[in-house]
Short mmCIF file of N, CA and C in Angstrom, two decimals:
data_model
loop_
_atom_site.label_atom_id
_atom_site.label_comp_id
_atom_site.label_asym_id
_atom_site.label_seq_id
_atom_site.Cartn_x
_atom_site.Cartn_y
_atom_site.Cartn_z
N MET A 1 -6.25 13.12 12.14
CA MET A 1 -6.68 13.22 10.76
C MET A 1 -5.52 13.71 9.90
N ALA A 2 -5.38 13.13 8.73
CA ALA A 2 -4.32 13.57 7.82
C ALA A 2 -4.59 15.02 7.43
N ASP A 3 -3.53 15.84 7.43
CA ASP A 3 -3.69 17.26 7.14
C ASP A 3 -4.17 17.51 5.72
N GLU A 4 -3.63 16.79 4.76
CA GLU A 4 -3.99 17.01 3.37
C GLU A 4 -4.37 15.69 2.74
N ARG A 5 -5.26 15.79 1.77
CA ARG A 5 -5.67 14.60 1.03
C ARG A 5 -4.65 14.26 -0.04
N LEU A 6 -4.59 13.01 -0.38
CA LEU A 6 -3.67 12.50 -1.38
C LEU A 6 -4.02 13.06 -2.75
N GLU A 7 -3.01 13.51 -3.48
CA GLU A 7 -3.19 14.05 -4.83
C GLU A 7 -2.75 13.00 -5.85
N ALA A 8 -3.56 12.79 -6.88
CA ALA A 8 -3.24 11.80 -7.92
C ALA A 8 -1.91 12.10 -8.59
N GLU A 9 -1.61 13.37 -8.82
CA GLU A 9 -0.36 13.73 -9.48
C GLU A 9 0.84 13.33 -8.61
N TRP A 10 0.71 13.51 -7.30
CA TRP A 10 1.78 13.10 -6.40
C TRP A 10 1.99 11.58 -6.49
N VAL A 11 0.90 10.82 -6.53
CA VAL A 11 0.99 9.36 -6.61
C VAL A 11 1.67 8.95 -7.91
N ARG A 12 1.31 9.59 -9.03
CA ARG A 12 1.97 9.29 -10.30
C ARG A 12 3.48 9.52 -10.22
N GLY A 13 3.87 10.64 -9.63
CA GLY A 13 5.29 10.94 -9.46
C GLY A 13 5.98 9.92 -8.59
N TRP A 14 5.30 9.49 -7.52
CA TRP A 14 5.86 8.48 -6.63
C TRP A 14 6.08 7.18 -7.40
N CYS A 15 5.12 6.81 -8.23
CA CYS A 15 5.24 5.57 -9.01
C CYS A 15 6.45 5.62 -9.93
N GLU A 16 6.64 6.73 -10.63
CA GLU A 16 7.76 6.87 -11.55
C GLU A 16 9.09 6.80 -10.81
N GLN A 17 9.20 7.55 -9.71
CA GLN A 17 10.44 7.56 -8.94
C GLN A 17 10.72 6.19 -8.32
N THR A 18 9.69 5.55 -7.81
CA THR A 18 9.86 4.25 -7.15
C THR A 18 10.24 3.18 -8.15
N ASP A 19 9.61 3.20 -9.32
CA ASP A 19 9.94 2.22 -10.35
C ASP A 19 11.41 2.36 -10.74
N ALA A 20 11.89 3.57 -10.92
CA ALA A 20 13.29 3.81 -11.27
C ALA A 20 14.23 3.38 -10.14
N ALA A 21 13.88 3.71 -8.90
CA ALA A 21 14.72 3.35 -7.75
C ALA A 21 14.79 1.84 -7.56
N VAL A 22 13.68 1.16 -7.74
CA VAL A 22 13.66 -0.30 -7.57
C VAL A 22 14.45 -0.97 -8.70
N THR A 23 14.32 -0.45 -9.91
CA THR A 23 15.09 -1.00 -11.03
C THR A 23 16.58 -0.89 -10.74
N GLU A 24 17.00 0.26 -10.23
CA GLU A 24 18.41 0.45 -9.87
C GLU A 24 18.82 -0.51 -8.75
N LEU A 25 17.99 -0.63 -7.74
CA LEU A 25 18.27 -1.52 -6.61
C LEU A 25 18.42 -2.97 -7.06
N MET A 26 17.60 -3.41 -7.99
CA MET A 26 17.61 -4.80 -8.43
C MET A 26 18.83 -5.13 -9.28
N ARG A 27 19.44 -4.12 -9.91
CA ARG A 27 20.63 -4.37 -10.74
C ARG A 27 21.76 -5.00 -9.94
N SER A 28 21.90 -4.60 -8.69
CA SER A 28 23.01 -5.13 -7.88
C SER A 28 22.51 -6.10 -6.80
N PHE A 29 21.26 -6.44 -6.83
CA PHE A 29 20.68 -7.27 -5.77
C PHE A 29 21.36 -8.63 -5.66
N GLU A 30 21.44 -9.35 -6.78
CA GLU A 30 22.00 -10.70 -6.73
C GLU A 30 23.46 -10.70 -6.28
N ALA A 31 24.24 -9.72 -6.73
CA ALA A 31 25.64 -9.64 -6.33
C ALA A 31 25.77 -9.40 -4.82
N ARG A 32 24.87 -8.61 -4.27
CA ARG A 32 24.93 -8.31 -2.83
C ARG A 32 24.36 -9.43 -1.97
N HIS A 33 23.34 -10.12 -2.46
CA HIS A 33 22.63 -11.08 -1.61
C HIS A 33 22.88 -12.55 -1.97
N GLY A 34 23.42 -12.81 -3.17
CA GLY A 34 23.73 -14.18 -3.55
C GLY A 34 22.57 -14.96 -4.12
N PHE A 35 21.46 -14.32 -4.37
CA PHE A 35 20.31 -14.96 -5.01
C PHE A 35 19.56 -13.90 -5.81
N PRO A 36 18.81 -14.33 -6.82
CA PRO A 36 18.13 -13.35 -7.66
C PRO A 36 16.96 -12.69 -6.92
N PRO A 37 16.65 -11.46 -7.30
CA PRO A 37 15.52 -10.78 -6.66
C PRO A 37 14.19 -11.34 -7.13
N GLY A 38 13.16 -11.09 -6.33
CA GLY A 38 11.80 -11.42 -6.75
C GLY A 38 11.34 -10.42 -7.79
N ARG A 39 10.14 -10.60 -8.26
CA ARG A 39 9.60 -9.70 -9.29
C ARG A 39 8.96 -8.50 -8.61
N SER A 40 9.58 -7.35 -8.77
CA SER A 40 9.03 -6.11 -8.23
C SER A 40 8.13 -5.47 -9.27
N VAL A 41 7.01 -4.90 -8.79
CA VAL A 41 6.03 -4.28 -9.67
C VAL A 41 5.52 -3.00 -9.03
N VAL A 42 5.52 -1.94 -9.83
CA VAL A 42 4.79 -0.73 -9.47
C VAL A 42 3.80 -0.58 -10.62
N GLY A 43 2.65 -1.24 -10.46
CA GLY A 43 1.68 -1.34 -11.54
C GLY A 43 0.70 -0.18 -11.55
N LEU A 44 0.64 0.49 -12.68
CA LEU A 44 -0.31 1.59 -12.85
C LEU A 44 -1.71 1.06 -13.13
N ALA A 45 -2.68 1.85 -12.78
CA ALA A 45 -4.08 1.48 -12.97
C ALA A 45 -4.39 1.27 -14.45
N THR A 46 -5.33 0.39 -14.69
CA THR A 46 -5.79 0.04 -16.03
C THR A 46 -7.31 0.17 -16.04
N PRO A 47 -7.93 0.10 -17.21
CA PRO A 47 -9.40 0.10 -17.23
C PRO A 47 -9.99 -1.03 -16.35
N ALA A 48 -9.34 -2.20 -16.35
CA ALA A 48 -9.84 -3.30 -15.52
C ALA A 48 -9.71 -2.98 -14.03
N SER A 49 -8.59 -2.36 -13.63
CA SER A 49 -8.44 -2.03 -12.21
C SER A 49 -9.39 -0.90 -11.82
N HIS A 50 -9.70 0.00 -12.76
CA HIS A 50 -10.70 1.05 -12.46
C HIS A 50 -12.07 0.42 -12.21
N LYS A 51 -12.41 -0.61 -12.97
CA LYS A 51 -13.68 -1.32 -12.73
C LYS A 51 -13.67 -1.97 -11.35
N ALA A 52 -12.54 -2.54 -10.96
CA ALA A 52 -12.42 -3.16 -9.64
C ALA A 52 -12.55 -2.11 -8.55
N THR A 53 -12.01 -0.92 -8.78
CA THR A 53 -12.15 0.17 -7.80
C THR A 53 -13.61 0.59 -7.69
N ASP A 54 -14.28 0.72 -8.83
CA ASP A 54 -15.71 1.06 -8.81
C ASP A 54 -16.51 0.01 -8.04
N ALA A 55 -16.17 -1.26 -8.24
CA ALA A 55 -16.87 -2.34 -7.54
C ALA A 55 -16.60 -2.26 -6.04
N LEU A 56 -15.38 -1.92 -5.65
CA LEU A 56 -15.06 -1.77 -4.23
C LEU A 56 -15.85 -0.62 -3.62
N VAL A 57 -15.95 0.49 -4.32
CA VAL A 57 -16.71 1.65 -3.84
C VAL A 57 -18.18 1.28 -3.68
N GLU A 58 -18.71 0.47 -4.59
CA GLU A 58 -20.11 0.04 -4.49
C GLU A 58 -20.31 -0.92 -3.32
N LEU A 59 -19.29 -1.70 -3.00
CA LEU A 59 -19.36 -2.69 -1.92
C LEU A 59 -19.39 -2.03 -0.55
N THR A 60 -18.56 -1.02 -0.36
CA THR A 60 -18.44 -0.37 0.94
C THR A 60 -17.89 1.04 0.76
N PRO A 61 -18.27 1.94 1.63
CA PRO A 61 -17.63 3.26 1.53
C PRO A 61 -16.14 3.13 1.83
N ILE A 62 -15.31 3.73 0.99
CA ILE A 62 -13.87 3.65 1.21
C ILE A 62 -13.32 5.06 1.37
N PRO A 63 -12.24 5.21 2.13
CA PRO A 63 -11.63 6.54 2.29
C PRO A 63 -11.26 7.14 0.94
N SER A 64 -11.48 8.43 0.79
CA SER A 64 -11.24 9.09 -0.50
C SER A 64 -9.80 8.93 -0.97
N ASP A 65 -8.83 8.91 -0.03
CA ASP A 65 -7.43 8.74 -0.43
C ASP A 65 -7.19 7.38 -1.07
N LEU A 66 -7.94 6.38 -0.63
CA LEU A 66 -7.79 5.05 -1.22
C LEU A 66 -8.33 5.06 -2.66
N THR A 67 -9.43 5.75 -2.86
CA THR A 67 -9.97 5.88 -4.21
C THR A 67 -8.96 6.59 -5.11
N THR A 68 -8.40 7.69 -4.63
CA THR A 68 -7.38 8.42 -5.40
C THR A 68 -6.21 7.51 -5.74
N MET A 69 -5.74 6.76 -4.74
CA MET A 69 -4.61 5.86 -4.97
C MET A 69 -4.94 4.84 -6.06
N TYR A 70 -6.13 4.23 -5.97
CA TYR A 70 -6.49 3.18 -6.93
C TYR A 70 -6.79 3.71 -8.33
N TRP A 71 -7.01 5.01 -8.47
CA TRP A 71 -7.17 5.57 -9.83
C TRP A 71 -5.81 5.73 -10.49
N VAL A 72 -4.73 5.61 -9.72
CA VAL A 72 -3.38 5.72 -10.27
C VAL A 72 -2.66 4.38 -10.22
N ILE A 73 -2.77 3.67 -9.11
CA ILE A 73 -2.04 2.43 -8.88
C ILE A 73 -2.98 1.23 -8.95
N ASP A 74 -2.55 0.19 -9.66
CA ASP A 74 -3.26 -1.08 -9.61
C ASP A 74 -2.74 -1.87 -8.42
N GLU A 75 -1.42 -2.06 -8.38
CA GLU A 75 -0.80 -2.77 -7.26
C GLU A 75 0.68 -2.43 -7.18
N VAL A 76 1.26 -2.68 -6.02
CA VAL A 76 2.69 -2.52 -5.82
C VAL A 76 3.18 -3.79 -5.13
N SER A 77 4.22 -4.38 -5.69
CA SER A 77 4.83 -5.57 -5.11
C SER A 77 6.33 -5.33 -5.01
N LEU A 78 6.81 -5.22 -3.79
CA LEU A 78 8.23 -4.98 -3.53
C LEU A 78 8.75 -6.08 -2.61
N PRO A 79 8.89 -7.31 -3.13
CA PRO A 79 9.25 -8.43 -2.27
C PRO A 79 10.63 -8.35 -1.65
N ASP A 80 11.53 -7.54 -2.24
CA ASP A 80 12.91 -7.49 -1.75
C ASP A 80 13.25 -6.19 -1.04
N VAL A 81 12.26 -5.41 -0.71
CA VAL A 81 12.48 -4.20 0.10
C VAL A 81 12.17 -4.59 1.54
N ASP A 82 13.19 -4.60 2.38
CA ASP A 82 13.08 -5.16 3.73
C ASP A 82 12.53 -6.58 3.61
N SER A 83 11.48 -6.89 4.35
CA SER A 83 10.89 -8.23 4.26
C SER A 83 9.82 -8.30 3.18
N GLY A 84 9.61 -7.19 2.48
CA GLY A 84 8.62 -7.13 1.40
C GLY A 84 7.46 -6.21 1.76
N TYR A 85 6.96 -5.51 0.75
CA TYR A 85 5.78 -4.65 0.91
C TYR A 85 4.88 -4.85 -0.30
N PHE A 86 3.59 -4.91 -0.04
CA PHE A 86 2.63 -5.23 -1.09
C PHE A 86 1.37 -4.38 -0.92
N VAL A 87 1.08 -3.55 -1.93
CA VAL A 87 -0.18 -2.81 -1.97
C VAL A 87 -1.10 -3.65 -2.82
N HIS A 88 -2.17 -4.12 -2.23
CA HIS A 88 -3.06 -5.06 -2.89
C HIS A 88 -3.93 -4.37 -3.94
N PRO A 89 -4.23 -5.07 -5.02
CA PRO A 89 -5.18 -4.52 -6.00
C PRO A 89 -6.56 -4.33 -5.36
N ALA A 90 -7.35 -3.43 -5.92
CA ALA A 90 -8.69 -3.17 -5.39
C ALA A 90 -9.53 -4.44 -5.35
N SER A 91 -9.36 -5.32 -6.33
CA SER A 91 -10.13 -6.57 -6.35
C SER A 91 -9.80 -7.44 -5.13
N THR A 92 -8.56 -7.45 -4.70
CA THR A 92 -8.15 -8.21 -3.51
C THR A 92 -8.73 -7.57 -2.26
N VAL A 93 -8.69 -6.24 -2.20
CA VAL A 93 -9.27 -5.53 -1.05
C VAL A 93 -10.76 -5.87 -0.93
N ALA A 94 -11.47 -5.90 -2.06
CA ALA A 94 -12.89 -6.25 -2.04
C ALA A 94 -13.10 -7.69 -1.55
N SER A 95 -12.27 -8.61 -2.04
CA SER A 95 -12.38 -10.02 -1.58
C SER A 95 -12.13 -10.13 -0.09
N HIS A 96 -11.09 -9.45 0.38
CA HIS A 96 -10.79 -9.48 1.82
C HIS A 96 -11.92 -8.84 2.63
N PHE A 97 -12.50 -7.76 2.12
CA PHE A 97 -13.61 -7.11 2.83
C PHE A 97 -14.80 -8.07 2.94
N ARG A 98 -15.10 -8.78 1.84
CA ARG A 98 -16.22 -9.72 1.89
C ARG A 98 -15.96 -10.84 2.90
N GLU A 99 -14.70 -11.27 2.99
CA GLU A 99 -14.36 -12.38 3.89
C GLU A 99 -14.20 -11.93 5.34
N TYR A 100 -13.53 -10.80 5.57
CA TYR A 100 -13.16 -10.39 6.93
C TYR A 100 -13.86 -9.13 7.43
N GLY A 101 -14.42 -8.34 6.53
CA GLY A 101 -15.03 -7.08 6.92
C GLY A 101 -13.98 -6.00 7.13
N ALA A 102 -14.43 -4.90 7.68
CA ALA A 102 -13.52 -3.78 7.96
C ALA A 102 -12.81 -4.02 9.29
N ILE A 103 -11.70 -3.34 9.46
CA ILE A 103 -10.94 -3.42 10.71
C ILE A 103 -11.50 -2.38 11.67
N GLU A 104 -11.76 -2.81 12.88
CA GLU A 104 -12.26 -1.90 13.90
C GLU A 104 -11.09 -1.41 14.75
N ILE A 105 -10.91 -0.10 14.78
CA ILE A 105 -9.85 0.52 15.56
C ILE A 105 -10.52 1.55 16.46
N GLU A 106 -10.27 1.44 17.75
CA GLU A 106 -10.92 2.33 18.70
C GLU A 106 -10.66 3.80 18.35
N GLY A 107 -11.74 4.57 18.31
CA GLY A 107 -11.65 5.99 18.02
C GLY A 107 -11.56 6.32 16.54
N GLU A 108 -11.68 5.33 15.67
CA GLU A 108 -11.59 5.52 14.22
C GLU A 108 -12.85 5.00 13.56
N GLU A 109 -13.08 5.51 12.37
CA GLU A 109 -14.08 4.89 11.50
C GLU A 109 -13.51 3.55 11.08
N PRO A 110 -14.35 2.61 10.68
CA PRO A 110 -13.80 1.32 10.22
C PRO A 110 -12.75 1.54 9.13
N ALA A 111 -11.73 0.70 9.14
CA ALA A 111 -10.61 0.84 8.21
C ALA A 111 -10.57 -0.36 7.26
N LEU A 112 -10.06 -0.11 6.05
CA LEU A 112 -9.92 -1.16 5.06
C LEU A 112 -8.47 -1.56 4.91
N VAL A 113 -8.22 -2.86 4.93
CA VAL A 113 -6.87 -3.37 4.69
C VAL A 113 -6.58 -3.21 3.20
N PHE A 114 -5.45 -2.55 2.91
CA PHE A 114 -5.08 -2.30 1.51
C PHE A 114 -3.68 -2.81 1.19
N ALA A 115 -2.92 -3.21 2.20
CA ALA A 115 -1.54 -3.62 1.97
C ALA A 115 -1.07 -4.57 3.06
N SER A 116 0.10 -5.17 2.82
CA SER A 116 0.71 -6.05 3.81
C SER A 116 2.22 -6.02 3.62
N ASP A 117 2.92 -6.59 4.58
CA ASP A 117 4.36 -6.74 4.42
C ASP A 117 4.69 -8.22 4.37
N GLY A 118 5.94 -8.53 4.13
CA GLY A 118 6.36 -9.92 3.99
C GLY A 118 6.25 -10.74 5.26
N GLY A 119 6.07 -10.06 6.39
CA GLY A 119 5.87 -10.75 7.66
C GLY A 119 4.40 -11.02 7.96
N GLY A 120 3.52 -10.66 7.04
CA GLY A 120 2.09 -10.90 7.22
C GLY A 120 1.35 -9.78 7.94
N HIS A 121 2.08 -8.74 8.35
CA HIS A 121 1.40 -7.60 8.99
C HIS A 121 0.53 -6.90 7.96
N LEU A 122 -0.60 -6.41 8.42
CA LEU A 122 -1.57 -5.76 7.54
C LEU A 122 -1.53 -4.26 7.73
N PHE A 123 -1.81 -3.52 6.66
CA PHE A 123 -1.93 -2.07 6.72
C PHE A 123 -3.36 -1.72 6.33
N ALA A 124 -3.98 -0.88 7.15
CA ALA A 124 -5.38 -0.50 6.91
C ALA A 124 -5.48 1.02 6.90
N LEU A 125 -6.33 1.53 6.03
CA LEU A 125 -6.57 2.96 5.93
C LEU A 125 -7.95 3.26 6.51
N ALA A 126 -7.98 4.19 7.47
CA ALA A 126 -9.23 4.59 8.10
C ALA A 126 -9.80 5.82 7.39
N GLY A 127 -11.05 6.12 7.67
CA GLY A 127 -11.70 7.29 7.08
C GLY A 127 -11.01 8.59 7.43
N SER A 128 -10.29 8.62 8.52
CA SER A 128 -9.52 9.81 8.93
C SER A 128 -8.35 10.07 8.00
N GLY A 129 -7.98 9.06 7.22
CA GLY A 129 -6.81 9.17 6.35
C GLY A 129 -5.57 8.54 6.96
N ARG A 130 -5.65 8.13 8.23
CA ARG A 130 -4.49 7.53 8.89
C ARG A 130 -4.31 6.08 8.48
N VAL A 131 -3.05 5.65 8.44
CA VAL A 131 -2.70 4.27 8.10
C VAL A 131 -2.31 3.55 9.38
N TRP A 132 -2.87 2.35 9.56
CA TRP A 132 -2.64 1.53 10.75
C TRP A 132 -1.99 0.23 10.35
N ARG A 133 -1.12 -0.31 11.21
CA ARG A 133 -0.41 -1.57 10.96
C ARG A 133 -0.75 -2.56 12.06
N SER A 134 -1.05 -3.79 11.66
CA SER A 134 -1.36 -4.81 12.66
C SER A 134 -0.11 -5.14 13.46
N ALA A 135 -0.30 -5.39 14.76
CA ALA A 135 0.82 -5.71 15.65
C ALA A 135 1.36 -7.12 15.37
N THR A 136 0.49 -7.98 14.87
CA THR A 136 0.89 -9.34 14.48
C THR A 136 0.28 -9.64 13.12
N ALA A 137 0.60 -10.80 12.60
CA ALA A 137 0.10 -11.21 11.28
C ALA A 137 -1.32 -11.77 11.42
N SER A 138 -2.26 -10.89 11.77
CA SER A 138 -3.63 -11.34 12.00
C SER A 138 -4.62 -10.22 11.73
N TRP A 139 -5.77 -10.60 11.19
CA TRP A 139 -6.86 -9.64 10.98
C TRP A 139 -7.48 -9.24 12.32
N LEU A 140 -7.26 -10.02 13.33
CA LEU A 140 -7.86 -9.75 14.64
C LEU A 140 -6.89 -9.07 15.60
N ALA A 141 -5.71 -8.74 15.12
CA ALA A 141 -4.67 -8.15 15.96
C ALA A 141 -5.01 -6.71 16.34
N GLN A 142 -4.26 -6.23 17.30
CA GLN A 142 -4.30 -4.80 17.60
C GLN A 142 -3.64 -4.08 16.43
N PHE A 143 -4.13 -2.90 16.09
CA PHE A 143 -3.53 -2.10 15.03
C PHE A 143 -2.94 -0.84 15.65
N ASP A 144 -1.70 -0.54 15.26
CA ASP A 144 -0.99 0.63 15.76
C ASP A 144 -0.81 1.63 14.62
N LEU A 145 -0.77 2.90 14.96
CA LEU A 145 -0.60 3.94 13.96
C LEU A 145 0.73 3.75 13.23
N ALA A 146 0.67 3.72 11.89
CA ALA A 146 1.87 3.55 11.07
C ALA A 146 2.24 4.82 10.32
N ALA A 147 1.24 5.60 9.93
CA ALA A 147 1.50 6.83 9.17
C ALA A 147 0.29 7.75 9.28
N ALA A 148 0.57 9.05 9.18
CA ALA A 148 -0.51 10.04 9.25
C ALA A 148 -1.41 9.99 8.03
N GLY A 149 -0.92 9.41 6.95
CA GLY A 149 -1.71 9.30 5.72
C GLY A 149 -0.98 8.45 4.70
N LEU A 150 -1.63 8.26 3.55
CA LEU A 150 -1.03 7.44 2.51
C LEU A 150 0.26 8.05 1.96
N GLN A 151 0.31 9.36 1.85
CA GLN A 151 1.54 9.98 1.34
C GLN A 151 2.70 9.65 2.27
N GLU A 152 2.50 9.77 3.57
CA GLU A 152 3.57 9.43 4.52
C GLU A 152 3.90 7.94 4.44
N PHE A 153 2.92 7.09 4.24
CA PHE A 153 3.14 5.66 4.08
C PHE A 153 4.04 5.39 2.88
N PHE A 154 3.72 6.00 1.74
CA PHE A 154 4.53 5.81 0.53
C PHE A 154 5.90 6.43 0.66
N GLU A 155 6.01 7.56 1.33
CA GLU A 155 7.32 8.17 1.57
C GLU A 155 8.19 7.25 2.43
N GLY A 156 7.57 6.53 3.36
CA GLY A 156 8.31 5.55 4.17
C GLY A 156 8.85 4.42 3.31
N LEU A 157 8.07 3.97 2.33
CA LEU A 157 8.57 2.94 1.41
C LEU A 157 9.76 3.47 0.61
N THR A 158 9.68 4.73 0.18
CA THR A 158 10.78 5.35 -0.55
C THR A 158 12.05 5.35 0.30
N GLN A 159 11.92 5.67 1.57
CA GLN A 159 13.08 5.68 2.46
C GLN A 159 13.68 4.28 2.61
N ARG A 160 12.82 3.28 2.70
CA ARG A 160 13.32 1.91 2.85
C ARG A 160 14.09 1.47 1.59
N ILE A 161 13.59 1.87 0.43
CA ILE A 161 14.29 1.55 -0.81
C ILE A 161 15.65 2.24 -0.82
N SER A 162 15.67 3.52 -0.48
CA SER A 162 16.92 4.29 -0.47
C SER A 162 17.94 3.71 0.49
N GLN A 163 17.50 3.20 1.63
CA GLN A 163 18.40 2.64 2.62
C GLN A 163 19.07 1.36 2.14
N GLN A 164 18.47 0.69 1.18
CA GLN A 164 19.02 -0.57 0.67
C GLN A 164 19.97 -0.37 -0.50
N ARG A 165 20.00 0.82 -1.07
CA ARG A 165 20.84 1.06 -2.27
C ARG A 165 22.27 1.30 -1.89
#
């Protein structure tokens, strides 16, 4: 179980720092890689995304950290950080839940897929607060522990951005 729950203020700070770091990274991207970067987004929540979060909560019980995250973040798209990282909007999570259901991980409460990487691997958050990553690009794959919680997950993204600068 994650030791501490995610704080909205921490998420806001992460968004500000990440947006600035990605902007800096993209300034030299084309010179280093020989092609232009994709469109990176650290999108803050809006009234429309809050409605989508409310609809997701009505659809299925979701881990409290995911609710906290979605009250601050609408979506994150970092296509040029490693192979890419994407935190899906709450509306996408709801659509995926309707289509695929929750992820079953032995010893965990059902988990909701909230993100993916450019290789198609999925990230799911369980009721314990732990983040799990699919071993392959499949909803039916085995899921392995990726982070003790969402804060550790986001801190890992920060490290990946820093390693590319």
